[in-house]
């Protein structure tokens, strides 16, 4: 996800990060009235989009250090990596949020049955092995 | 064997907002030239709500648009169009079969989707956001032809991918929602639609007796904005401020953009009915939307620079309060106008 995003974006002199697609914008001018224009997002907006990706990256780093400290299970890592939150993951898993929270701790993760592990793996789009041994 | 091919002759046009664009394109297919701003205004896409106690994507929930499917549903209702909206289909396979049946009958079908797994969507927007709309107008073997108003060109998507985005989970999950037009009357009563549309928007923006929606919600947010740096610290305040701008300018569907589209709607309606007062309000709305764009620009600059004095947030809050009064005067004026 993140790599794909970086491939499609490039840093140019004007500071345009995202040049994947041009969008339609409306403008207003006192003399000319309303007009439509197809263009890339202006640099100011691109900064703001960048900000939310940076925040996601930062959350991922926090989870990495928690896993290394033995406080979180790989499920927490893959949840952040796929930009999910607990309610969304609970929806996909068709489970209560409290169960997801339990699986996010190493102790709860160890007790997981193979079929639940498989379900997690299919939602994250990875193999069960990769789920058990994440490359942080 | 040649794969089965059904492609409807559907014109794709890019639009500022996904749902009004979809509605306008669908109506265009049935031979009515209704522009995007008109669809947006009649279907009252304009809205504001700020819900600080609900966290969406790690920031308070802020929305500048109406709930998903309101634009299509209301413009169909106010213009007297016979349309079908299927809100929820439990079985994903049945949802895809229903789409296939529609395509075979030659009906382009609109759908609500989540953007995270949408393969052709700009990567920078692919977050968990479920309020996107697109139209499917053809099938070729395993591939569906899609017209997405955010993108410049039409796209194709495979069966599995389309199924996945139609059953994305999270807030406002699409649940396979789909909608289409059955038949359109020969003459559309645009005047009645515009009157109902404006009335409803004015109601939603200034008359709902609840402090977190409409102009009152905007004022509430402006006051909160001033408190954020002291309450949450600079980093979080910057992220929240970014969320306001993200909601108001991007997520792929336009935002302060919405105010521009509404202004364009008022202008078009004013020209159609030759109504001086409507034209005046459109100019007021245009000025307001330019203020919104200015706010986005200043806010983005504030987020970028790492030193964030409290005065900046105070200034931005005051600016929002000013925008709120400007918007309020537009709605109050619209309330009194007789069309």
Coordinates of C-alpha atoms in Angstrom, one line a residue:
Chain A
X1 CA 0.0 0.0 0.0
X2 CA 2.6 2.5 1.1
X3 CA 5.1 1.4 -1.5
X4 CA 2.5 1.6 -4.2
X5 CA 1.6 5.1 -3.1
X6 CA 5.3 6.2 -3.2
X7 CA 5.8 4.9 -6.7
X8 CA 3.0 6.9 -8.1
X9 CA 4.0 10.1 -6.4
X10 CA 7.0 12.2 -7.3
X11 CA 8.6 15.2 -5.8
X12 CA 8.7 18.1 -8.3
X13 CA 10.0 21.6 -7.9
X14 CA 6.6 23.1 -7.1
X15 CA 6.2 20.5 -4.4
X16 CA 3.6 18.4 -6.1
X17 CA 3.6 15.0 -4.5
X18 CA 0.6 13.4 -6.1
X19 CA 0.3 13.4 -9.8
X20 CA -1.8 10.3 -10.4
X21 CA -5.0 12.0 -11.5
X22 CA -6.3 15.4 -12.3
X23 CA -9.6 16.5 -10.7
X24 CA -12.3 19.0 -11.5
X25 CA -12.4 22.1 -9.4
X26 CA -14.8 25.0 -9.2
X27 CA -13.6 28.6 -9.0
X28 CA -15.2 31.9 -8.3
X29 CA -14.1 35.3 -9.5
X30 CA -16.0 38.5 -9.0
X31 CA -15.9 39.5 -12.7
X32 CA -15.9 36.2 -14.4
X33 CA -18.3 34.3 -12.0
X34 CA -18.1 30.6 -11.6
X35 CA -15.8 28.4 -13.7
X36 CA -14.7 24.8 -13.8
X37 CA -11.1 23.7 -14.2
X38 CA -9.4 20.3 -14.4
X39 CA -6.1 20.3 -12.5
X40 CA -4.0 18.5 -9.9
X41 CA -4.5 19.2 -6.3
X42 CA -2.8 22.5 -5.3
X43 CA 0.4 22.1 -3.2
X44 CA -1.3 23.3 0.0
X45 CA -3.8 20.4 -0.2
X46 CA -1.2 17.9 -1.0
X47 CA 0.6 18.9 2.2
X48 CA -2.6 18.1 4.0
X49 CA -3.0 14.7 2.3
X50 CA 0.7 13.9 3.1
X51 CA 0.0 14.7 6.7
X52 CA -2.5 11.9 7.1
X53 CA -0.1 9.4 5.5
X54 CA 2.7 10.6 7.8
X55 CA 0.4 10.1 10.8
X56 CA -0.4 6.5 9.6
X57 CA 3.4 5.9 9.3
X58 CA 3.9 7.2 12.8
X59 CA 1.3 4.9 14.2
X60 CA 2.9 2.0 12.5
X61 CA 6.2 2.9 14.0
X62 CA 4.7 3.0 17.5
X63 CA 3.1 -0.5 17.0
X64 CA 6.5 -1.8 15.8
X65 CA 8.2 -0.8 19.0
X66 CA 5.4 -2.2 21.1
X67 CA 5.7 -5.5 19.3
X68 CA 9.4 -5.6 19.9
X69 CA 8.7 -4.9 23.5
X70 CA 6.4 -7.9 23.6
X71 CA 3.3 -5.9 24.3
X72 CA 1.3 -6.4 21.0
X73 CA 0.7 -9.3 18.6
X74 CA 1.3 -9.2 14.9
X75 CA -2.5 -8.6 14.4
X76 CA -2.0 -5.0 15.7
X77 CA 0.8 -4.5 13.2
X78 CA -1.2 -5.7 10.2
X79 CA -4.2 -3.8 11.3
X80 CA -2.2 -0.5 11.3
X81 CA -0.5 -1.5 8.1
X82 CA -3.8 -1.9 6.2
X83 CA -5.1 1.4 7.8
X84 CA -7.8 -0.3 9.8
X85 CA -9.2 0.5 13.1
X86 CA -10.6 -1.9 15.7
X87 CA -14.3 -1.4 14.8
X88 CA -13.6 -2.0 11.1
X89 CA -11.5 -5.1 11.8
X90 CA -14.2 -6.4 14.1
X91 CA -16.8 -5.9 11.3
X92 CA -14.7 -7.8 8.9
X93 CA -14.0 -10.6 11.4
X94 CA -17.7 -10.7 12.5
X95 CA -16.5 -10.7 16.1
X96 CA -16.9 -8.4 19.1
X97 CA -14.4 -5.6 19.5
X98 CA -13.3 -7.0 22.9
X99 CA -12.1 -10.2 21.2
X100 CA -10.1 -8.3 18.6
X101 CA -8.5 -6.4 21.5
X102 CA -7.6 -9.6 23.2
X103 CA -6.1 -11.0 20.0
X104 CA -4.0 -7.9 19.7
X105 CA -2.1 -9.0 22.8
X106 CA 0.6 -11.7 22.5
X107 CA -1.1 -13.9 25.2
X108 CA -4.4 -13.9 23.3
X109 CA -2.7 -14.3 19.9
X110 CA -0.9 -17.6 21.1
X111 CA -4.2 -19.2 21.9
X112 CA -5.8 -18.5 18.5
X113 CA -7.3 -21.5 16.6
X114 CA -6.0 -22.1 13.1
X115 CA -9.3 -21.2 11.4
X116 CA -9.4 -17.8 13.1
X117 CA -5.8 -17.2 12.1
X118 CA -6.7 -18.1 8.5
X119 CA -9.6 -15.6 8.5
X120 CA -7.2 -12.9 9.8
X121 CA -4.7 -13.8 7.1
X122 CA -7.3 -13.7 4.3
X123 CA -8.5 -10.3 5.5
X124 CA -5.0 -8.8 5.5
X125 CA -4.3 -10.5 2.2
X126 CA -1.2 -12.5 3.5
X127 CA -0.4 -16.1 4.4
X128 CA -0.7 -17.5 7.9
X129 CA 3.1 -17.9 8.1
X130 CA 3.5 -14.2 7.4
X131 CA 0.9 -13.4 10.0
X132 CA 2.8 -15.4 12.6
X133 CA 6.2 -14.0 11.7
X134 CA 5.8 -10.4 10.5
X135 CA 8.7 -8.6 8.9
X136 CA 8.6 -5.4 10.9
Chain B
X1 CA -15.7 -18.7 -27.0
X2 CA -15.9 -15.0 -27.1
X3 CA -16.7 -13.5 -23.6
X4 CA -20.1 -12.1 -23.3
X5 CA -20.1 -8.3 -23.9
X6 CA -22.7 -5.8 -22.9
X7 CA -21.7 -2.2 -22.9
X8 CA -24.2 0.7 -22.6
X9 CA -23.6 3.9 -24.5
X10 CA -23.0 6.0 -21.4
X11 CA -21.2 9.4 -21.4
X12 CA -18.6 9.8 -18.7
X13 CA -18.0 13.3 -17.5
X14 CA -15.8 14.3 -14.7
X15 CA -17.4 16.1 -11.7
X16 CA -16.5 17.9 -8.6
X17 CA -18.5 15.7 -6.2
X18 CA -19.0 12.0 -6.8
X19 CA -22.7 11.7 -6.0
X20 CA -24.0 14.9 -7.8
X21 CA -21.8 14.0 -10.7
X22 CA -23.3 10.5 -10.8
X23 CA -26.8 11.8 -10.6
X24 CA -26.2 14.3 -13.3
X25 CA -24.6 11.8 -15.6
X26 CA -27.4 9.3 -15.1
X27 CA -30.0 11.9 -15.9
X28 CA -28.0 12.9 -18.9
X29 CA -28.2 9.3 -20.1
X30 CA -32.0 9.6 -20.1
X31 CA -31.8 12.7 -22.2
X32 CA -32.1 15.5 -19.7
X33 CA -29.3 18.0 -19.6
X34 CA -29.1 18.6 -15.9
X35 CA -25.7 20.0 -14.9
X36 CA -23.8 18.8 -11.8
X37 CA -24.5 22.0 -9.7
X38 CA -28.2 21.7 -10.4
X39 CA -28.3 18.1 -9.3
X40 CA -26.2 19.0 -6.2
X41 CA -28.6 21.9 -5.3
X42 CA -31.8 20.1 -5.9
X43 CA -30.7 17.0 -4.1
X44 CA -29.3 19.3 -1.3
X45 CA -25.8 17.9 -1.0
X46 CA -24.8 20.9 1.1
X47 CA -24.5 20.2 4.8
X48 CA -22.3 20.7 7.8
X49 CA -21.9 18.7 10.9
X50 CA -19.3 18.5 13.6
X51 CA -19.4 15.7 16.1
X52 CA -16.5 16.0 18.5
X53 CA -17.3 12.8 20.5
X54 CA -17.2 10.5 17.4
X55 CA -13.7 9.7 16.2
X56 CA -13.3 9.0 12.6
X57 CA -9.8 8.3 11.3
X58 CA -8.4 9.4 14.7
X59 CA -9.9 12.9 14.5
X60 CA -13.4 14.3 15.4
X61 CA -16.0 13.6 12.8
X62 CA -16.5 16.6 10.5
X63 CA -18.6 16.5 7.4
X64 CA -19.3 19.2 4.8
X65 CA -21.6 17.0 2.7
X66 CA -24.8 15.3 3.2
X67 CA -25.3 11.6 4.0
X68 CA -24.5 9.1 1.2
X69 CA -27.3 8.7 -1.3
X70 CA -29.2 11.8 -0.2
X71 CA -28.4 13.7 -3.4
X72 CA -29.7 11.0 -5.7
X73 CA -32.7 10.1 -3.6
X74 CA -33.8 13.7 -3.1
X75 CA -33.2 15.0 -6.6
X76 CA -35.3 12.0 -7.9
X77 CA -38.0 12.8 -5.4
X78 CA -38.1 16.5 -6.0
X79 CA -38.0 16.2 -9.8
X80 CA -40.6 13.5 -9.9
X81 CA -38.3 10.8 -11.4
X82 CA -39.2 7.1 -11.0
X83 CA -36.0 5.7 -9.4
X84 CA -35.2 2.6 -7.4
X85 CA -32.8 2.6 -4.4
X86 CA -31.9 -0.8 -3.0
X87 CA -30.4 0.1 0.4
X88 CA -29.1 -3.3 1.5
X89 CA -28.5 -6.6 -0.1
X90 CA -27.4 -9.3 2.3
X91 CA -25.9 -11.8 -0.1
X92 CA -23.0 -10.4 -2.1
X93 CA -23.6 -12.9 -5.0
X94 CA -27.2 -11.7 -5.2
X95 CA -26.0 -8.1 -5.3
X96 CA -23.7 -8.8 -8.3
X97 CA -26.4 -10.8 -10.0
X98 CA -28.8 -7.9 -9.6
X99 CA -26.2 -5.7 -11.2
X100 CA -25.8 -8.1 -14.1
X101 CA -29.5 -8.2 -14.7
X102 CA -29.7 -4.4 -14.8
X103 CA -26.8 -4.2 -17.3
X104 CA -28.5 -6.8 -19.5
X105 CA -31.7 -4.6 -19.5
X106 CA -29.5 -1.7 -20.5
X107 CA -29.7 0.3 -17.2
X108 CA -26.6 2.0 -16.0
X109 CA -26.5 1.4 -12.3
X110 CA -25.1 3.6 -9.5
X111 CA -23.4 2.0 -6.5
X112 CA -22.0 3.1 -3.2
X113 CA -18.5 1.7 -2.6
X114 CA -15.6 2.0 -0.1
X115 CA -12.5 3.4 -1.6
X116 CA -9.8 1.4 0.2
X117 CA -9.7 -1.5 -2.1
X118 CA -10.8 0.4 -5.2
X119 CA -8.0 -0.6 -7.6
X120 CA -8.1 2.3 -10.0
X121 CA -8.6 5.1 -7.4
X122 CA -5.7 7.6 -6.8
X123 CA -3.5 5.9 -4.2
X124 CA -3.3 9.0 -2.0
X125 CA -7.0 8.8 -1.3
X126 CA -7.2 5.1 -0.5
X127 CA -8.3 5.2 3.2
X128 CA -11.3 3.6 4.8
X129 CA -13.9 5.9 3.4
X130 CA -17.2 4.4 2.4
X131 CA -19.2 7.2 0.9
X132 CA -18.0 7.1 -2.7
X133 CA -20.3 6.7 -5.6
X134 CA -19.7 5.3 -9.1
X135 CA -21.7 4.0 -12.1
X136 CA -21.3 0.7 -13.7
X137 CA -22.3 0.8 -17.4
X138 CA -21.0 -2.4 -18.9
X139 CA -19.6 -5.9 -18.5
X140 CA -17.1 -7.7 -20.6
X141 CA -16.4 -11.3 -19.5
X142 CA -15.1 -10.9 -16.0
X143 CA -14.5 -7.1 -16.2
X144 CA -17.0 -4.3 -15.3
X145 CA -16.8 -1.0 -17.0
X146 CA -17.0 1.9 -14.4
X147 CA -17.5 5.6 -14.8
X148 CA -16.0 7.3 -11.7
X149 CA -16.5 11.1 -11.7
X150 CA -13.3 11.7 -9.7
X151 CA -11.2 10.2 -12.5
X152 CA -10.6 11.7 -15.9
X153 CA -11.3 8.5 -17.9
X154 CA -13.5 5.4 -17.5
X155 CA -12.1 2.4 -15.8
X156 CA -12.4 -1.4 -15.6
X157 CA -12.5 -3.5 -12.5
X158 CA -12.7 -7.2 -12.0
X159 CA -15.7 -9.1 -10.5
X160 CA -13.8 -9.9 -7.2
X161 CA -12.6 -6.4 -6.7
X162 CA -16.0 -4.8 -7.3
X163 CA -17.5 -7.3 -4.9
X164 CA -15.0 -6.4 -2.3
X165 CA -15.5 -2.6 -2.5
X166 CA -19.3 -3.0 -2.5
X167 CA -19.0 -4.9 0.8
X168 CA -16.4 -2.7 2.5
X169 CA -16.9 -2.5 6.2
X170 CA -16.7 0.4 8.6
X171 CA -18.7 3.6 9.2
X172 CA -21.5 4.0 6.6
X173 CA -20.8 0.6 5.1
X174 CA -22.3 0.3 1.6
X175 CA -23.8 -3.1 2.1
X176 CA -24.1 -3.5 -1.7
X177 CA -26.3 -0.4 -2.0
X178 CA -27.3 0.3 -5.6
X179 CA -29.6 2.7 -7.4
X180 CA -30.9 3.4 -10.9
X181 CA -33.5 5.4 -12.8
X182 CA -36.5 3.5 -14.2
X183 CA -38.1 6.2 -16.2
X184 CA -38.0 10.0 -16.5
X185 CA -41.0 12.2 -17.3
X186 CA -40.8 14.1 -20.6
X187 CA -40.7 17.5 -18.9
X188 CA -38.8 17.9 -15.7
X189 CA -40.4 20.4 -13.3
X190 CA -37.1 22.2 -12.5
X191 CA -38.7 25.1 -10.7
X192 CA -40.5 22.9 -8.1
X193 CA -37.3 20.9 -7.6
X194 CA -35.2 24.1 -7.0
X195 CA -37.8 25.4 -4.5
X196 CA -37.9 22.2 -2.5
X197 CA -34.2 21.8 -2.7
X198 CA -33.4 25.3 -1.4
X199 CA -36.0 25.0 1.3
X200 CA -34.6 21.8 2.6
X201 CA -31.0 23.1 2.5
X202 CA -32.0 26.2 4.4
X203 CA -33.7 24.1 7.0
X204 CA -30.7 21.8 7.5
X205 CA -28.2 24.7 7.7
X206 CA -30.0 27.1 10.1
X207 CA -33.2 25.7 11.4
X208 CA -32.4 22.3 12.9
X209 CA -32.6 22.8 16.7
X210 CA -29.4 21.0 17.5
X211 CA -26.1 22.8 18.1
X212 CA -23.7 20.5 16.2
X213 CA -25.2 20.8 12.7
X214 CA -25.4 23.6 10.2
X215 CA -24.1 27.1 10.9
X216 CA -24.3 26.5 14.7
X217 CA -22.1 23.4 14.3
X218 CA -19.6 25.6 12.3
X219 CA -19.5 28.1 15.2
X220 CA -19.0 25.3 17.7
X221 CA -16.1 23.9 15.7
X222 CA -14.6 27.4 15.4
X223 CA -14.6 27.8 19.2
X224 CA -13.2 24.3 19.7
X225 CA -10.5 25.0 17.1
X226 CA -9.1 27.8 19.3
X227 CA -8.9 25.4 22.3
X228 CA -7.2 22.5 20.5
X229 CA -3.5 23.6 20.9
X230 CA -3.9 24.0 24.7
X231 CA -6.1 21.0 25.1
X232 CA -4.4 18.4 22.9
X233 CA -0.9 19.8 22.2
X234 CA 0.4 21.2 18.9
X235 CA 0.9 17.9 17.0
X236 CA -2.7 16.7 17.6
X237 CA -4.1 20.1 17.0
X238 CA -2.3 20.3 13.7
X239 CA -3.7 16.8 12.7
X240 CA -7.3 17.9 13.7
X241 CA -6.9 21.1 11.7
X242 CA -5.7 19.0 8.8
X243 CA -8.8 16.8 9.2
X244 CA -11.0 19.9 8.7
X245 CA -9.2 20.8 5.5
X246 CA -9.1 17.2 4.3
X247 CA -12.8 16.9 4.7
X248 CA -13.4 20.2 3.2
X249 CA -11.1 20.0 0.2
X250 CA -10.2 16.5 -0.7
X251 CA -11.1 12.9 -0.1
X252 CA -11.5 13.1 -3.8
X253 CA -14.9 14.7 -3.9
X254 CA -14.4 18.4 -3.4
X255 CA -15.3 20.3 -0.2
X256 CA -15.1 24.1 0.1
X257 CA -15.7 22.7 -3.4
X258 CA -19.2 22.0 -2.1
X259 CA -19.8 25.7 -1.5
X260 CA -18.5 26.5 -5.0
X261 CA -20.9 24.0 -6.5
X262 CA -23.8 25.4 -4.5
X263 CA -23.0 28.9 -5.6
X264 CA -22.9 27.7 -9.2
X265 CA -26.3 26.1 -8.6
X266 CA -27.8 29.4 -7.3
X267 CA -26.3 31.2 -10.3
X268 CA -27.7 28.7 -12.8
X269 CA -31.1 28.7 -11.1
X270 CA -31.1 32.5 -11.1
X271 CA -30.3 32.7 -14.8
X272 CA -32.9 30.1 -15.6
X273 CA -35.7 31.9 -13.8
X274 CA -34.3 35.3 -14.5
X275 CA -34.3 36.0 -10.7
X276 CA -32.1 38.9 -9.5
X277 CA -32.1 38.0 -5.9
X278 CA -30.9 34.4 -6.5
X279 CA -28.0 35.8 -8.6
X280 CA -27.1 38.1 -5.7
X281 CA -27.0 35.1 -3.2
X282 CA -24.9 33.2 -5.7
X283 CA -22.3 36.0 -5.6
X284 CA -22.4 35.9 -1.8
X285 CA -21.9 32.2 -1.8
X286 CA -19.0 32.6 -4.2
X287 CA -17.3 35.0 -1.8
X288 CA -17.9 32.6 1.1
X289 CA -16.3 29.7 -0.8
X290 CA -13.3 31.9 -1.7
X291 CA -13.0 32.5 2.1
X292 CA -13.1 28.7 2.7
X293 CA -10.3 28.2 0.1
X294 CA -8.3 30.9 1.9
X295 CA -8.9 29.2 5.2
X296 CA -7.6 25.9 3.7
X297 CA -4.6 27.6 2.4
X298 CA -3.7 29.3 5.7
X299 CA -4.5 26.1 7.6
X300 CA -2.3 24.0 5.4
X301 CA 0.6 26.5 5.8
X302 CA 0.0 26.3 9.6
X303 CA 0.2 22.5 9.5
X304 CA 3.4 22.5 7.5
X305 CA 5.4 24.9 9.6
X306 CA 6.5 23.2 12.8
X307 CA 6.3 26.3 15.0
X308 CA 2.7 26.8 15.8
X309 CA 1.9 29.8 18.0
X310 CA -1.6 29.9 19.7
X311 CA -2.4 33.2 17.9
X312 CA -2.6 31.3 14.6
X313 CA -5.3 29.0 15.9
X314 CA -7.1 32.0 17.3
X315 CA -6.9 33.7 13.9
X316 CA -8.2 30.7 12.1
X317 CA -11.0 30.3 14.6
X318 CA -12.0 33.9 14.1
X319 CA -11.9 33.4 10.3
X320 CA -14.2 30.4 10.7
X321 CA -16.6 32.5 12.8
X322 CA -16.6 35.1 10.0
X323 CA -17.3 32.4 7.4
X324 CA -20.1 31.1 9.6
X325 CA -21.8 34.6 9.7
X326 CA -21.3 35.0 5.9
X327 CA -22.9 31.6 5.3
X328 CA -25.7 32.4 7.7
X329 CA -26.6 35.6 5.9
X330 CA -26.8 33.6 2.6
X331 CA -29.2 31.1 4.1
X332 CA -31.3 33.8 5.8
X333 CA -31.6 35.6 2.5
X334 CA -32.5 32.4 0.6
X335 CA -35.2 31.7 3.3
X336 CA -37.0 34.9 2.4
X337 CA -36.7 34.7 -1.4
X338 CA -39.9 33.8 -3.3
X339 CA -39.1 32.0 -6.5

